Amino acid sequence: MPNQDPGIRSANFEEVALGYTEETARKEAERCLQCKKPACTEGCPVGVLIPQFILALREGNMTKAVEAMKAKNNLPAICGRVCPQEVQCEGKCILGKKGEPVAIGRLERFVGDFELAQRTCPLVSAPATGKKIAVVGTGPAGLTCAVDLAREGHKVTMFESLHGPGGVLVYGIPEFRLPKGVVFGEINYAVECLGIDIRTDHVVGRSVSLNELLGDYDAVFLGTGAGLPSFMRIPGINLNGVMSANEFLTRVNLMKGYLFPQYSTPVKAGKKVAVIGGGNVAMDSARCSARIQALQAKQTNGGRGEVHIVYRRSKDELPARMEEVHHAEEEGIIFDLLTNPVEIIGDSSGKVVGIRCIRMELGEPDASGRRKPVPIAGSEFDMEVDTVIMALGTSPNPLVFVDADGLERTKHGTAVADAESGRTRKQRVWAGGDVVTGAATVISAMGAGKRAAADMHKYLKSEAPW
Amino acid sequence: MYKILEKQAFSDVTKLMVIEAPHVAQKAKAGQFIIVRIDEQGERIPLTIADYDSKAGTITIIFQEVGQSTMHLGSLKPGDMLATFVGPLGHPTEIENFGTVICMGGGVGIAPIYPIARSLKQAGNTVISIIGARSKDLLFWEDKMRAVSDELHICTDDGSYGRKSLVTDPLKEILQANSGEDKNSVAKVWAIGPAIMMKFVSLTTKPFNVPTIVSLNTIMIDGTGMCGGCRVLLDEGAKFVCVDGPEFDGHKVDWTSLLSRLQFYREEEKTAVDHWKHTCNLEKAIVDGGK
């Protein structure tokens, strides 16, 4: 699939991957072997009927392709863009054993985009059941759960603390990976078809509590994600210029800070940015920083600056998708591997001027199975930077647990819920996605939303008592 | 969308608005805040709740036009709509009968101190209030503050009304007058206003060992604990103003760090104001040109 040229794209926020044309999509679809026992579908957390949709695509029957897709996945234009296909469907593709697997993700995106534009196959609801459901959080878990339940005829109301729906799809994932138009397109389409009510600006735990929701609704699903940022426990964390990836990305993505001052939320990426961490969020932060630098350089006719990824393990252990690492490298991001900050250095006005780092080496494997990084004594050195972005993972927001007695939490702050059904320890409350697993992927959250919806439906039909 | 029901101008720059927001009003308590965003292009700005009416479903906010967003907000009229109105956020003030308490409001901080003073009064406290501003035209709600206070002191920096002094002067005198052998008969002090005022109130009360609660208004985006931009350094480490506060023990706050963080986007604030004024002038020119 063609991409925007790295030199050009690193100075704009437009989508990097340009997508298939009808011709290239059909050509790719021709490669599918139509396996009798499709391993690809087994590799998909929501079990998309992959050979079926690819066959329809190949036959040029787009309506049928969309139908096959939407039987399992309500948000294909999103999944086609952000799923880690290399470890899921494409990772299992037989063709991948000897050569390139079928580009299932790209084909999924093609079908999703087609449907967003054409609307050939609107979602329909079963006759109304009279049951009312509250879904808390409008990210991937909540959306999937809401759509599945609404299709069964239940009346679904969604609660969102921010001013628009989408959760991490909007505040976290940048425009150049997942355009907001695609997210809102998918959400609006589903919501309009199924009559789902979305209440934005409602903070569950503050505006309304879980216990109150249980008074008004027959069942509640919590898909509140993992929105709480982590900061390193090192000196200098409160200096000006140190921020969480959440703050930086929210300024850029949700608030459109890259369009400041037309949009009122400012965003700063200094001349030399250090992003701490090696996951997808770190890559997103680094690539957004480079773009902000380029836009600001254009305004001031200055140089573009530098963006560094500072990661304590080696390249092999980077938790980010390889594609994201590759894109970041292409865009000129500098990787400082086996390097760990020990202190952030500020000037007399309280502004960041550098980070003190220590070199690391890999020791024995730790609990995660990855080799544990060990500091090399005496290897400290200073790096001159003016911005530090902490992309060190997130944990669930505790607000939803306010006035929610009986909703148990683990010591990591995640909700205790059954992995299969999504049932929590509190009656009539289900949970899924990052609020249960801690920060993970969009598609695993969607899978959890889907499984919970199935169990909630059974419960509401009195087929599966609590 | 949330409708502006009423607007009142206390001065050229200090404005009151009553907003229709039942989902916030039904839960709002003294000490909490809201986040408002004017329109699609707007930023999310936190404002402490000045008053609330759960029956009418309304929230009262008072703000000073200091930057582009507050200038824009101040230019709106009753009937206009706001894109976002979220809340109530943060923890409410802990209200009980402490005995004698002091409630201090500086400038636009008079607004949020009012519901706190009122709740403290209702809980049976003897409420001594001190309000102040740079000059007379920036003062407001003297009558409302008087109605919920046993004693009301008014100061202005320039002496244009009340006593010509900082609010810390009467505070110090009251604390001195109430100093006993080993403890002060003033049980607690609340201070809301500019960070620098809250800092000096905390420094004033510290030698008297009187617990002092300040309500911090830092830079934040979501207001729900997600961005961490609002973090403040306390003795025990960093806390988030939005979910851990907004009220904190003033004696534990690292004021140097707080004051420096408030300045971080100063240049951008100027750019935004220039952009706003430029856009307004353009619009005016187009309207005038059309006549």
CSV table of N, CA, C and O in Angstrom, one decimal, chain A residues 161-163 171 200-203 205-209 212 227-229 231 237-244 246-248 250-251 254-256 260-268 296 349-351 386 397 399 403, chain B residues 2 23 26-27 32 37 40-44 68-69 83-91 219 221-229 231-233 238 240 242-243 257 260-261 263-265 267-269 271-272 275:
chain,number,residue,atom,x,y,z
A,161,SER,N,-16.9,11.2,29.3
A,161,SER,CA,-16.4,12.4,30.1
A,161,SER,C,-15.9,13.5,29.2
A,161,SER,O,-16.0,14.7,29.6
A,162,LEU,N,-15.3,13.2,28.1
A,162,LEU,CA,-14.8,14.3,27.2
A,162,LEU,C,-15.9,14.8,26.4
A,162,LEU,O,-17.1,14.4,26.5
A,163,HIS,N,-15.6,15.8,25.5
A,163,HIS,CA,-16.6,16.5,24.8
A,163,HIS,C,-17.0,15.8,23.5
A,163,HIS,O,-17.9,16.3,22.8
A,171,TYR,N,-8.4,10.9,21.5
A,171,TYR,CA,-7.4,11.7,22.2
A,171,TYR,C,-6.0,11.1,22.1
A,171,TYR,O,-5.1,11.8,22.2
A,200,THR,N,-22.2,13.2,26.2
A,200,THR,CA,-20.8,13.6,26.4
A,200,THR,C,-20.8,14.5,27.6
A,200,THR,O,-21.9,14.9,28.2
A,201,ASP,N,-19.6,14.9,28.1
A,201,ASP,CA,-19.5,15.8,29.3
A,201,ASP,C,-20.0,15.2,30.5
A,201,ASP,O,-20.3,15.9,31.5
A,202,HIS,N,-20.2,13.9,30.6
A,202,HIS,CA,-20.7,13.2,31.8
A,202,HIS,C,-19.6,12.4,32.4
A,202,HIS,O,-19.1,11.4,31.8
A,203,VAL,N,-19.1,12.8,33.5
A,203,VAL,CA,-18.0,12.1,34.2
A,203,VAL,C,-18.6,11.1,35.2
A,203,VAL,O,-19.2,11.5,36.2
A,205,GLY,N,-18.8,8.9,38.2
A,205,GLY,CA,-18.0,9.0,39.4
A,205,GLY,C,-18.1,10.5,40.0
A,205,GLY,O,-17.8,10.7,41.1
A,206,ARG,N,-18.5,11.4,39.1
A,206,ARG,CA,-18.6,12.8,39.5
A,206,ARG,C,-20.0,13.3,39.1
A,206,ARG,O,-20.8,13.7,40.0
A,207,SER,N,-20.3,13.4,37.8
A,207,SER,CA,-21.7,13.9,37.4
A,207,SER,C,-22.8,12.9,37.8
A,207,SER,O,-23.9,13.3,38.2
A,208,VAL,N,-22.4,11.6,37.7
A,208,VAL,CA,-23.4,10.6,38.1
A,208,VAL,C,-22.5,9.4,38.5
A,208,VAL,O,-21.4,9.2,38.0
A,209,SER,N,-23.0,8.6,39.5
A,209,SER,CA,-22.2,7.5,40.0
A,209,SER,C,-22.7,6.2,39.4
A,209,SER,O,-23.8,6.1,38.9
A,212,GLU,N,-25.9,5.1,41.0
A,212,GLU,CA,-27.0,5.8,40.4
A,212,GLU,C,-27.4,5.3,39.1
A,212,GLU,O,-28.6,5.1,38.8
A,227,GLY,N,-6.7,5.6,31.5
A,227,GLY,CA,-6.4,7.0,31.1
A,227,GLY,C,-5.5,7.7,32.1
A,227,GLY,O,-5.1,8.8,31.8
A,228,LEU,N,-5.0,7.0,33.1
A,228,LEU,CA,-4.2,7.7,34.1
A,228,LEU,C,-2.8,7.6,33.8
A,228,LEU,O,-2.2,6.5,33.7
A,229,PRO,N,-2.0,8.7,33.5
A,229,PRO,CA,-0.7,8.6,33.1
A,229,PRO,C,0.3,8.2,34.3
A,229,PRO,O,0.0,8.5,35.4
A,231,PHE,N,4.2,8.7,35.8
A,231,PHE,CA,5.4,9.5,35.7
A,231,PHE,C,6.6,8.7,36.3
A,231,PHE,O,6.3,7.9,37.2
A,237,ILE,N,10.6,16.0,37.9
A,237,ILE,CA,9.4,15.6,37.1
A,237,ILE,C,8.4,16.7,37.0
A,237,ILE,O,7.6,16.7,36.1
A,238,ASN,N,8.5,17.7,37.9
A,238,ASN,CA,7.5,18.8,37.8
A,238,ASN,C,8.0,20.0,37.1
A,238,ASN,O,7.4,21.1,37.1
A,239,LEU,N,9.1,19.9,36.4
A,239,LEU,CA,9.7,21.1,35.7
A,239,LEU,C,8.8,21.4,34.5
A,239,LEU,O,8.1,20.5,34.0
A,240,ASN,N,8.9,22.7,34.1
A,240,ASN,CA,8.2,23.1,32.9
A,240,ASN,C,8.8,22.4,31.7
A,240,ASN,O,10.0,22.5,31.5
A,241,GLY,N,8.0,21.8,30.9
A,241,GLY,CA,8.5,21.1,29.7
A,241,GLY,C,8.5,19.6,29.9
A,241,GLY,O,8.7,18.8,28.9
A,242,VAL,N,8.1,19.1,31.1
A,242,VAL,CA,7.9,17.7,31.3
A,242,VAL,C,6.4,17.4,31.2
A,242,VAL,O,5.7,18.1,31.9
A,243,MET,N,6.0,16.5,30.4
A,243,MET,CA,4.6,16.2,30.4
A,243,MET,C,4.4,14.7,30.1
A,243,MET,O,5.2,14.0,29.6
A,244,SER,N,3.2,14.3,30.4
A,244,SER,CA,2.8,12.9,30.1
A,244,SER,C,2.5,12.8,28.6
A,244,SER,O,2.1,13.8,28.0
A,246,ASN,N,0.0,11.4,27.5
A,246,ASN,CA,-1.5,11.7,27.5
A,246,ASN,C,-1.7,13.2,27.3
A,246,ASN,O,-2.6,13.6,26.5
A,247,GLU,N,-1.0,14.0,28.0
A,247,GLU,CA,-1.2,15.5,27.9
A,247,GLU,C,-0.8,15.9,26.5
A,247,GLU,O,-1.6,16.7,25.8
A,248,PHE,N,0.4,15.5,26.1
A,248,PHE,CA,0.9,16.0,24.8
A,248,PHE,C,-0.1,15.5,23.7
A,248,PHE,O,-0.5,16.4,22.8
A,250,THR,N,-3.2,14.6,23.9
A,250,THR,CA,-4.5,15.2,24.0
A,250,THR,C,-4.5,16.6,23.4
A,250,THR,O,-5.4,17.0,22.7
A,251,ARG,N,-3.5,17.3,23.8
A,251,ARG,CA,-3.4,18.7,23.2
A,251,ARG,C,-3.3,18.6,21.7
A,251,ARG,O,-4.0,19.4,21.0
A,254,LEU,N,-7.0,15.5,20.4
A,254,LEU,CA,-8.4,15.9,20.8
A,254,LEU,C,-8.6,17.4,20.6
A,254,LEU,O,-9.6,17.9,20.1
A,255,MET,N,-7.6,18.2,21.1
A,255,MET,CA,-7.8,19.7,21.1
A,255,MET,C,-7.2,20.3,19.8
A,255,MET,O,-7.3,21.5,19.6
A,256,LYS,N,-6.7,19.5,18.9
A,256,LYS,CA,-6.1,20.0,17.6
A,256,LYS,C,-5.1,21.2,17.8
A,256,LYS,O,-5.1,22.2,17.1
A,260,PHE,N,-3.1,25.6,16.4
A,260,PHE,CA,-3.1,26.8,17.2
A,260,PHE,C,-2.5,27.9,16.3
A,260,PHE,O,-1.5,27.7,15.6
A,261,PRO,N,-2.9,29.2,16.4
A,261,PRO,CA,-4.0,29.7,17.3
A,261,PRO,C,-5.4,29.6,16.7
A,261,PRO,O,-6.3,30.1,17.3
A,262,GLN,N,-5.6,29.0,15.5
A,262,GLN,CA,-7.0,28.9,15.0
A,262,GLN,C,-7.8,28.0,16.0
A,262,GLN,O,-9.0,28.3,16.3
A,263,TYR,N,-7.2,27.0,16.6
A,263,TYR,CA,-7.7,26.3,17.7
A,263,TYR,C,-7.0,26.8,19.0
A,263,TYR,O,-5.8,27.1,18.9
A,264,SER,N,-7.7,27.0,20.1
A,264,SER,CA,-7.1,27.8,21.2
A,264,SER,C,-6.1,27.0,22.1
A,264,SER,O,-5.5,27.6,22.9
A,265,THR,N,-6.0,25.7,22.0
A,265,THR,CA,-5.2,25.0,22.9
A,265,THR,C,-3.7,24.9,22.3
A,265,THR,O,-3.5,24.4,21.3
A,266,PRO,N,-2.8,25.5,23.1
A,266,PRO,CA,-1.4,25.5,22.6
A,266,PRO,C,-0.8,24.2,22.8
A,266,PRO,O,-1.2,23.4,23.7
A,267,VAL,N,0.2,23.9,22.0
A,267,VAL,CA,1.0,22.7,22.3
A,267,VAL,C,2.5,23.1,21.9
A,267,VAL,O,2.8,23.7,21.0
A,268,LYS,N,3.4,22.7,22.8
A,268,LYS,CA,4.8,23.0,22.7
A,268,LYS,C,5.5,21.7,22.4
A,268,LYS,O,5.4,20.7,23.0
A,296,GLN,N,6.2,24.5,13.3
A,296,GLN,CA,6.7,25.7,14.0
A,296,GLN,C,7.9,26.3,13.2
A,296,GLN,O,8.0,27.5,13.1
A,349,SER,N,14.7,29.1,36.2
A,349,SER,CA,13.2,29.5,36.0
A,349,SER,C,12.3,28.2,36.1
A,349,SER,O,11.1,28.4,36.0
A,350,GLY,N,12.9,27.1,36.3
A,350,GLY,CA,12.1,25.9,36.5
A,350,GLY,C,11.8,25.2,35.1
A,350,GLY,O,10.8,24.5,35.0
A,351,LYS,N,12.6,25.5,34.1
A,351,LYS,CA,12.3,24.9,32.8
A,351,LYS,C,13.4,23.8,32.5
A,351,LYS,O,14.5,23.9,32.9
A,386,ASP,N,14.8,20.2,25.7
A,386,ASP,CA,14.0,21.2,26.3
A,386,ASP,C,12.6,20.7,26.5
A,386,ASP,O,11.7,21.4,27.1
A,397,ASN,N,-8.5,5.0,35.3
A,397,ASN,CA,-8.9,6.1,36.0
A,397,ASN,C,-9.8,5.7,37.2
A,397,ASN,O,-10.7,5.0,37.0
A,399,LEU,N,-11.8,7.3,39.0
A,399,LEU,CA,-13.1,8.0,39.3
A,399,LEU,C,-14.3,7.1,39.2
A,399,LEU,O,-15.3,7.3,40.0
A,403,ASP,N,-18.4,5.7,44.7
A,403,ASP,CA,-19.8,5.3,44.9
A,403,ASP,C,-20.1,4.1,44.0
A,403,ASP,O,-21.1,4.2,43.2
B,2,TYR,N,-24.9,24.1,26.0
B,2,TYR,CA,-25.4,24.6,27.3
B,2,TYR,C,-25.6,26.1,27.2
B,2,TYR,O,-24.8,26.8,26.7
B,23,HIS,N,-27.0,18.5,34.6
B,23,HIS,CA,-26.2,17.3,35.0
B,23,HIS,C,-25.1,17.7,35.9
B,23,HIS,O,-24.6,16.8,36.6
B,26,GLN,N,-27.1,19.1,39.6
B,26,GLN,CA,-27.7,18.2,40.5
B,26,GLN,C,-26.7,17.6,41.5
B,26,GLN,O,-27.0,17.1,42.6
B,27,LYS,N,-25.4,17.7,41.2
B,27,LYS,CA,-24.4,17.1,42.0
B,27,LYS,C,-23.4,18.1,42.7
B,27,LYS,O,-22.7,17.8,43.6
B,32,GLN,N,-16.1,22.7,44.4
B,32,GLN,CA,-15.8,21.9,43.1
B,32,GLN,C,-15.7,22.9,42.0
B,32,GLN,O,-15.9,24.1,42.1
B,37,ARG,N,-15.9,24.8,27.5
B,37,ARG,CA,-15.2,25.0,26.2
B,37,ARG,C,-16.3,25.7,25.4
B,37,ARG,O,-17.4,25.3,25.3
B,40,GLU,N,-16.1,24.6,19.0
B,40,GLU,CA,-15.3,23.6,18.4
B,40,GLU,C,-13.8,24.0,18.5
B,40,GLU,O,-12.9,23.1,18.7
B,41,GLN,N,-13.4,25.2,18.3
B,41,GLN,CA,-12.0,25.6,18.3
B,41,GLN,C,-11.5,25.9,19.7
B,41,GLN,O,-10.3,26.1,20.0
B,42,GLY,N,-12.4,26.0,20.7
B,42,GLY,CA,-12.1,26.4,22.0
B,42,GLY,C,-11.2,25.5,22.8
B,42,GLY,O,-11.2,24.3,22.6
B,43,GLU,N,-10.5,26.0,23.8
B,43,GLU,CA,-9.8,25.2,24.8
B,43,GLU,C,-10.7,24.9,25.9
B,43,GLU,O,-11.7,25.6,26.2
B,44,ARG,N,-10.3,23.9,26.7
B,44,ARG,CA,-11.1,23.5,27.9
B,44,ARG,C,-10.5,24.3,29.1
B,44,ARG,O,-9.3,24.2,29.4
B,68,GLN,N,-7.3,34.8,26.0
B,68,GLN,CA,-8.2,34.7,24.8
B,68,GLN,C,-9.5,34.0,25.1
B,68,GLN,O,-10.6,34.5,24.8
B,69,SER,N,-9.4,32.9,25.8
B,69,SER,CA,-10.7,32.1,26.1
B,69,SER,C,-11.6,32.9,27.0
B,69,SER,O,-12.8,32.9,26.7
B,83,ALA,N,-20.3,24.9,24.0
B,83,ALA,CA,-20.1,23.6,23.5
B,83,ALA,C,-20.0,22.5,24.5
B,83,ALA,O,-20.5,21.4,24.4
B,84,THR,N,-19.2,22.9,25.6
B,84,THR,CA,-18.9,21.9,26.6
B,84,THR,C,-19.1,22.5,28.0
B,84,THR,O,-18.7,23.7,28.2
B,85,PHE,N,-19.7,21.7,28.9
B,85,PHE,CA,-19.8,22.2,30.3
B,85,PHE,C,-19.7,20.9,31.1
B,85,PHE,O,-20.7,20.1,31.1
B,86,VAL,N,-18.6,20.6,31.8
B,86,VAL,CA,-18.4,19.3,32.4
B,86,VAL,C,-18.3,19.5,33.9
B,86,VAL,O,-17.6,20.5,34.4
B,87,GLY,N,-18.8,18.6,34.7
B,87,GLY,CA,-18.6,18.7,36.1
B,87,GLY,C,-19.7,18.0,36.9
B,87,GLY,O,-20.5,17.3,36.3
B,88,PRO,N,-19.7,18.2,38.2
B,88,PRO,CA,-18.8,18.9,39.0
B,88,PRO,C,-17.5,18.1,39.1
B,88,PRO,O,-17.6,16.9,39.3
B,89,LEU,N,-16.4,18.7,39.1
B,89,LEU,CA,-15.1,18.1,39.1
B,89,LEU,C,-14.4,18.4,40.5
B,89,LEU,O,-14.6,19.4,41.1
B,90,GLY,N,-13.5,17.5,40.8
B,90,GLY,CA,-12.7,17.7,42.1
B,90,GLY,C,-13.5,17.3,43.3
B,90,GLY,O,-14.7,17.0,43.2
B,91,HIS,N,-12.9,17.3,44.4
B,91,HIS,CA,-13.5,17.0,45.7
B,91,HIS,C,-14.2,18.2,46.2
B,91,HIS,O,-13.7,19.3,46.1
B,219,ILE,N,-3.1,24.8,35.1
B,219,ILE,CA,-3.4,24.5,33.7
B,219,ILE,C,-3.8,23.1,33.7
B,219,ILE,O,-3.2,22.2,34.2
B,221,ILE,N,-6.3,20.0,31.1
B,221,ILE,CA,-7.1,19.8,29.9
B,221,ILE,C,-8.4,19.1,30.1
B,221,ILE,O,-9.5,19.7,30.0
B,222,ASP,N,-8.3,17.8,30.6
B,222,ASP,CA,-9.5,17.1,30.7
B,222,ASP,C,-10.2,17.3,32.0
B,222,ASP,O,-11.4,17.2,32.1
B,223,GLY,N,-9.5,17.5,33.1
B,223,GLY,CA,-10.1,17.6,34.4
B,223,GLY,C,-10.5,16.4,35.1
B,223,GLY,O,-11.1,16.4,36.1
B,224,THR,N,-10.1,15.2,34.5
B,224,THR,CA,-10.5,13.9,35.1
B,224,THR,C,-9.3,13.0,35.5
B,224,THR,O,-9.5,11.9,35.7
B,225,GLY,N,-8.1,13.6,35.5
B,225,GLY,CA,-7.0,12.8,35.8
B,225,GLY,C,-6.2,12.2,34.7
B,225,GLY,O,-5.3,11.4,34.9
B,226,MET,N,-6.5,12.6,33.5
B,226,MET,CA,-6.0,12.0,32.3
B,226,MET,C,-4.7,12.6,31.8
B,226,MET,O,-3.8,11.9,31.3
B,227,CYS,N,-4.6,13.9,31.9
B,227,CYS,CA,-3.4,14.5,31.3
B,227,CYS,C,-2.3,14.8,32.2
B,227,CYS,O,-1.1,14.7,31.9
B,228,GLY,N,-2.6,15.0,33.5
B,228,GLY,CA,-1.5,15.2,34.5
B,228,GLY,C,-0.8,16.6,34.4
B,228,GLY,O,0.1,16.9,35.0
B,229,GLY,N,-1.4,17.4,33.5
B,229,GLY,CA,-0.8,18.8,33.3
B,229,GLY,C,-1.0,19.6,34.5
B,229,GLY,O,-0.2,20.6,34.8
B,231,ARG,N,-0.4,18.9,37.6
B,231,ARG,CA,0.2,18.3,38.8
B,231,ARG,C,0.9,19.4,39.6
B,231,ARG,O,1.5,20.3,39.1
B,232,VAL,N,0.8,19.2,40.9
B,232,VAL,CA,1.4,20.2,41.9
B,232,VAL,C,2.3,19.4,42.8
B,232,VAL,O,2.0,18.2,43.1
B,233,LEU,N,3.4,20.0,43.2
B,233,LEU,CA,4.3,19.3,44.1
B,233,LEU,C,3.9,19.6,45.6
B,233,LEU,O,3.8,20.8,46.0
B,238,ALA,N,4.1,14.5,43.9
B,238,ALA,CA,3.2,15.2,43.0
B,238,ALA,C,1.7,14.7,43.1
B,238,ALA,O,1.5,13.5,43.3
B,240,PHE,N,-2.4,15.5,41.5
B,240,PHE,CA,-3.2,16.1,40.4
B,240,PHE,C,-4.3,17.0,41.0
B,240,PHE,O,-5.1,16.5,41.8
B,242,CYS,N,-6.9,18.2,39.6
B,242,CYS,CA,-8.2,17.9,39.1
B,242,CYS,C,-8.9,16.8,39.9
B,242,CYS,O,-10.1,16.9,40.2
B,243,VAL,N,-8.2,15.7,40.3
B,243,VAL,CA,-8.8,14.6,41.0
B,243,VAL,C,-8.4,14.5,42.4
B,243,VAL,O,-9.2,14.1,43.3
B,257,SER,N,7.3,26.0,42.4
B,257,SER,CA,7.0,25.2,41.2
B,257,SER,C,5.7,25.5,40.6
B,257,SER,O,5.5,25.7,39.4
B,260,SER,N,5.8,28.8,38.7
B,260,SER,CA,6.5,28.7,37.5
B,260,SER,C,5.7,27.9,36.4
B,260,SER,O,5.7,28.2,35.2
B,261,ARG,N,5.0,26.9,36.8
B,261,ARG,CA,4.2,26.1,35.9
B,261,ARG,C,3.0,26.9,35.3
B,261,ARG,O,2.7,26.7,34.2
B,263,GLN,N,3.2,29.8,34.4
B,263,GLN,CA,3.8,30.8,33.4
B,263,GLN,C,4.1,30.1,32.1
B,263,GLN,O,4.5,30.7,31.1
B,264,PHE,N,4.0,28.7,32.0
B,264,PHE,CA,4.6,28.0,30.9
B,264,PHE,C,4.1,28.3,29.5
B,264,PHE,O,4.9,28.4,28.6
B,265,TYR,N,2.8,28.7,29.4
B,265,TYR,CA,2.3,29.0,28.1
B,265,TYR,C,2.1,30.5,27.9
B,265,TYR,O,1.2,30.9,27.1
B,267,GLU,N,3.7,32.9,26.4
B,267,GLU,CA,3.9,33.4,25.1
B,267,GLU,C,2.7,33.0,24.2
B,267,GLU,O,2.2,33.8,23.4
B,268,GLU,N,2.3,31.7,24.3
B,268,GLU,CA,1.2,31.2,23.5
B,268,GLU,C,-0.1,32.0,23.9
B,268,GLU,O,-0.9,32.3,23.0
B,269,GLU,N,-0.2,32.3,25.2
B,269,GLU,CA,-1.4,33.1,25.6
B,269,GLU,C,-1.4,34.4,24.9
B,269,GLU,O,-2.5,34.9,24.4
B,271,THR,N,0.0,35.2,21.9
B,271,THR,CA,-0.3,34.9,20.5
B,271,THR,C,-1.8,34.7,20.4
B,271,THR,O,-2.4,35.2,19.4
B,272,ALA,N,-2.4,33.9,21.3
B,272,ALA,CA,-3.9,33.7,21.2
B,272,ALA,C,-4.7,34.9,21.3
B,272,ALA,O,-5.6,35.1,20.6
B,275,HIS,N,-4.3,36.9,18.1
B,275,HIS,CA,-5.1,36.3,17.1
B,275,HIS,C,-6.6,36.6,17.3
B,275,HIS,O,-7.3,36.9,16.3
